[in-house]
Structures are given as C-alpha cells and as structure tokens.
XYZ file of C-alpha atoms in Angstrom:
193
model
C 104.590 129.937 74.040
C 102.033 129.736 76.844
C 98.364 128.529 76.035
C 95.620 129.948 77.999
C 92.827 127.946 76.089
C 90.498 125.594 77.642
C 91.580 122.318 79.409
C 91.281 119.224 77.323
C 90.909 117.204 80.524
C 89.872 117.156 83.923
C 91.540 115.808 87.102
C 90.098 113.589 90.069
C 92.377 113.262 93.082
C 91.243 110.588 95.595
C 93.021 110.533 99.146
C 91.685 108.416 102.003
C 92.055 105.183 103.584
C 90.469 101.734 103.966
C 89.744 102.159 107.570
C 88.495 98.806 108.572
C 85.951 96.051 108.517
C 83.153 94.134 110.378
C 83.160 90.598 109.768
C 81.652 89.010 112.976
C 82.514 85.272 112.147
C 86.104 85.923 110.952
C 89.315 87.117 112.323
C 93.089 87.564 110.758
C 91.834 89.273 107.555
C 93.716 91.389 104.913
C 92.143 93.388 101.983
C 93.127 93.968 98.447
C 91.778 96.777 96.463
C 91.750 97.995 92.867
C 90.101 100.591 90.688
C 87.547 99.993 87.874
C 87.123 102.874 85.429
C 85.805 103.748 81.979
C 87.744 103.933 78.805
C 88.353 107.787 78.823
C 89.787 107.609 82.307
C 93.571 107.109 83.115
C 95.429 107.216 86.452
C 98.214 109.717 86.440
C 99.675 109.360 89.938
C 99.372 106.939 92.890
C 98.673 103.165 92.964
C 95.892 101.460 91.158
C 95.849 98.432 93.435
C 97.152 97.350 96.664
C 97.091 94.957 99.713
C 96.853 95.619 103.259
C 98.256 94.058 106.295
C 96.608 91.318 108.056
C 94.756 92.425 111.167
C 93.145 90.642 114.136
C 90.190 91.916 116.411
C 91.039 93.336 119.634
C 89.874 92.316 122.892
C 87.941 95.753 123.222
C 86.389 95.708 119.697
C 85.309 93.223 117.379
C 86.290 95.532 114.373
C 89.103 94.886 112.169
C 91.393 97.970 111.590
C 93.577 98.379 108.547
C 93.747 102.290 108.222
C 95.325 101.644 104.782
C 96.132 104.702 102.600
C 94.552 105.462 99.296
C 96.006 108.062 97.006
C 95.403 108.165 93.175
C 94.815 110.795 90.584
C 92.949 110.277 87.437
C 92.374 112.225 84.353
C 89.417 112.164 81.984
C 87.638 113.844 79.140
C 84.110 113.130 80.495
C 82.429 111.575 83.490
C 81.235 108.420 81.857
C 82.911 105.488 83.593
C 83.598 107.359 86.932
C 85.929 105.425 88.974
C 84.898 102.632 91.401
C 86.815 101.112 94.296
C 86.646 97.439 94.205
C 87.753 95.651 97.576
C 88.241 91.951 98.323
C 88.873 90.519 101.704
C 90.647 87.386 102.440
C 91.632 85.227 105.477
C 92.416 81.731 106.494
C 89.657 78.844 106.631
C 89.838 76.046 109.205
C 92.700 74.430 107.353
C 94.674 77.537 106.943
C 94.044 78.289 103.290
C 93.366 81.826 102.428
C 90.027 82.228 101.028
C 87.762 85.030 99.984
C 85.656 86.476 102.779
C 84.015 89.292 100.784
C 83.825 91.285 97.529
C 82.478 94.859 97.340
C 82.650 98.055 95.404
C 81.623 101.627 95.664
C 81.934 104.578 93.174
C 84.459 107.363 94.103
C 82.304 110.264 95.470
C 80.977 112.530 92.862
C 81.397 115.778 95.049
C 84.671 117.140 96.340
C 85.071 116.892 99.989
C 85.352 114.290 102.861
C 83.193 111.238 102.507
C 82.847 107.816 104.277
C 81.414 104.698 102.739
C 80.386 101.532 104.210
C 80.667 98.847 101.548
C 78.375 95.729 102.057
C 80.397 92.663 101.205
C 79.293 89.346 99.611
C 80.672 85.993 98.478
C 79.720 83.737 95.505
C 77.741 80.590 96.749
C 78.022 77.365 95.173
C 75.085 76.277 93.102
C 74.634 72.726 94.537
C 75.039 71.320 97.962
C 77.539 68.560 96.803
C 79.760 71.673 95.371
C 79.493 73.252 98.837
C 80.565 70.086 100.794
C 83.519 69.212 98.399
C 84.520 72.952 98.228
C 84.561 72.994 102.179
C 86.396 69.519 102.291
C 89.072 70.596 99.746
C 89.442 74.191 100.878
C 88.231 75.643 97.515
C 85.431 77.917 97.803
C 83.799 79.799 94.760
C 85.507 82.930 93.991
C 85.944 85.443 91.089
C 89.009 84.990 88.980
C 88.837 88.897 88.399
C 87.681 90.754 91.320
C 86.824 93.646 88.900
C 83.762 91.827 87.828
C 82.155 93.147 91.042
C 82.061 96.636 89.601
C 80.578 95.610 86.570
C 76.609 94.492 85.859
C 77.260 91.981 82.976
C 77.063 88.276 84.075
C 76.420 89.007 87.871
C 72.676 88.416 87.501
C 73.283 84.620 87.235
C 75.849 84.450 90.164
C 74.420 83.160 93.567
C 75.851 85.261 96.498
C 75.504 85.474 100.152
C 75.893 88.985 102.037
C 78.759 88.831 104.523
C 80.549 91.741 106.463
C 81.111 95.448 105.768
C 84.156 97.446 104.956
C 84.559 101.230 105.726
C 86.384 103.509 103.509
C 87.110 107.242 104.028
C 87.584 109.408 100.838
C 88.905 112.993 100.398
C 88.012 113.836 96.707
C 89.130 116.973 94.769
C 88.760 117.829 91.089
C 90.238 120.335 88.743
C 88.970 121.823 85.686
C 85.519 120.106 85.741
C 83.788 123.480 85.761
C 85.841 124.812 83.115
C 84.891 121.794 80.988
C 81.192 122.476 81.700
C 80.563 119.894 84.630
C 79.082 121.403 87.999
C 80.385 119.343 90.692
C 79.583 121.579 93.559
C 76.961 120.819 96.410
C 73.468 121.227 95.169
C 71.532 124.131 96.830
C 67.993 124.226 96.895
C 66.530 126.753 94.538
C 64.284 129.700 95.799
C 61.101 130.673 93.764
C-alpha cells in the first residue's frame, strides 16, 4: 500500500570540500572535521568525521591545499540544531610533536546551492606565562579534549583564545521535503509594494 501523505522528515544533503587553509607561520598541516547537530537531527548517509592528508605550501603559493571531499546527508523533523561543520588543524611543533594549530566552526548554509565559507581559526591560550613556557618546553599546548565544544556556546566565554589562520570550505547543499513541511528555504526576493 502506497502512502501519499505528508513527509515526517526533511533531508539536508551536503557535498563539497575542505579546500585549503592559510596559516602564514606554519607548514605540513592536516585537518580533522566533524559535524555537530541538534537532537532531532540524524545522519543517514556519508561520513560524520574525517581527517585529511598532510599538506605543504608550494613555492608559488603560501596556501595549504587539501581539496578533501565532504558528503553527508542528514534527516530532521525541524531546523532547530541545524548542523555545523567543526574543523581542527594540526601540525608539528619545533620538537616534531603534533599540536593544534587552530579550531573553527561554521553552520552548513541554510539555502540550497553553492556556497564558500572562510572559517577564522583560533587556539586556546594558557592563562599564565609559566604555563605558556612549560607548555612550550614540554610540547604540550592547551587544547580541547573534544573539538565539538567549538560549536557550542557554553563554557567558551571563560576560555582565552588567539586568532590564527583561516580554513576555506566549499558547500553544495540540497534539501528535500522542507517546503512540504512548511519551511521556505528559497532565496529571499524583495517584495514590491
């Protein structure tokens, strides 16, 4: 028996890539990514997290290029908790230890179509100078135990951070059944009076 009733969920498909980064002071970096989303959201296909290859700057350009693919589909019953992409960039310090070079996050674009986002990156800073010196000496810098905290507001207001670099991500987003559920996701058009 075929049902032709209203859909109970809508779909959000995200395709794209983590294109690259600009970290003027660092080289040989890689990127980890994951999605953060609300309770009503669930991934249906694709990867929820991943890690890129290590890339180096070329002689002609100071940009780091990953071109790492993203492909995930989510389902939900409402737009609350719209997915965010969280990226963390890592690379070697002077002693060869992998340390965090930046955290950042952006919402998946709300409107269907092609979008590019430049994500400002930041790193946590030690509170005291002694912590900074011993962290450098021992190769242990402050970092989040769970990078997903970057996409959440709670607890971040007490964290001291420093801006450092940018990551560029391109998205191609598609939705299905949002209009049938009462959500208008089309481009806004100016109204005429």
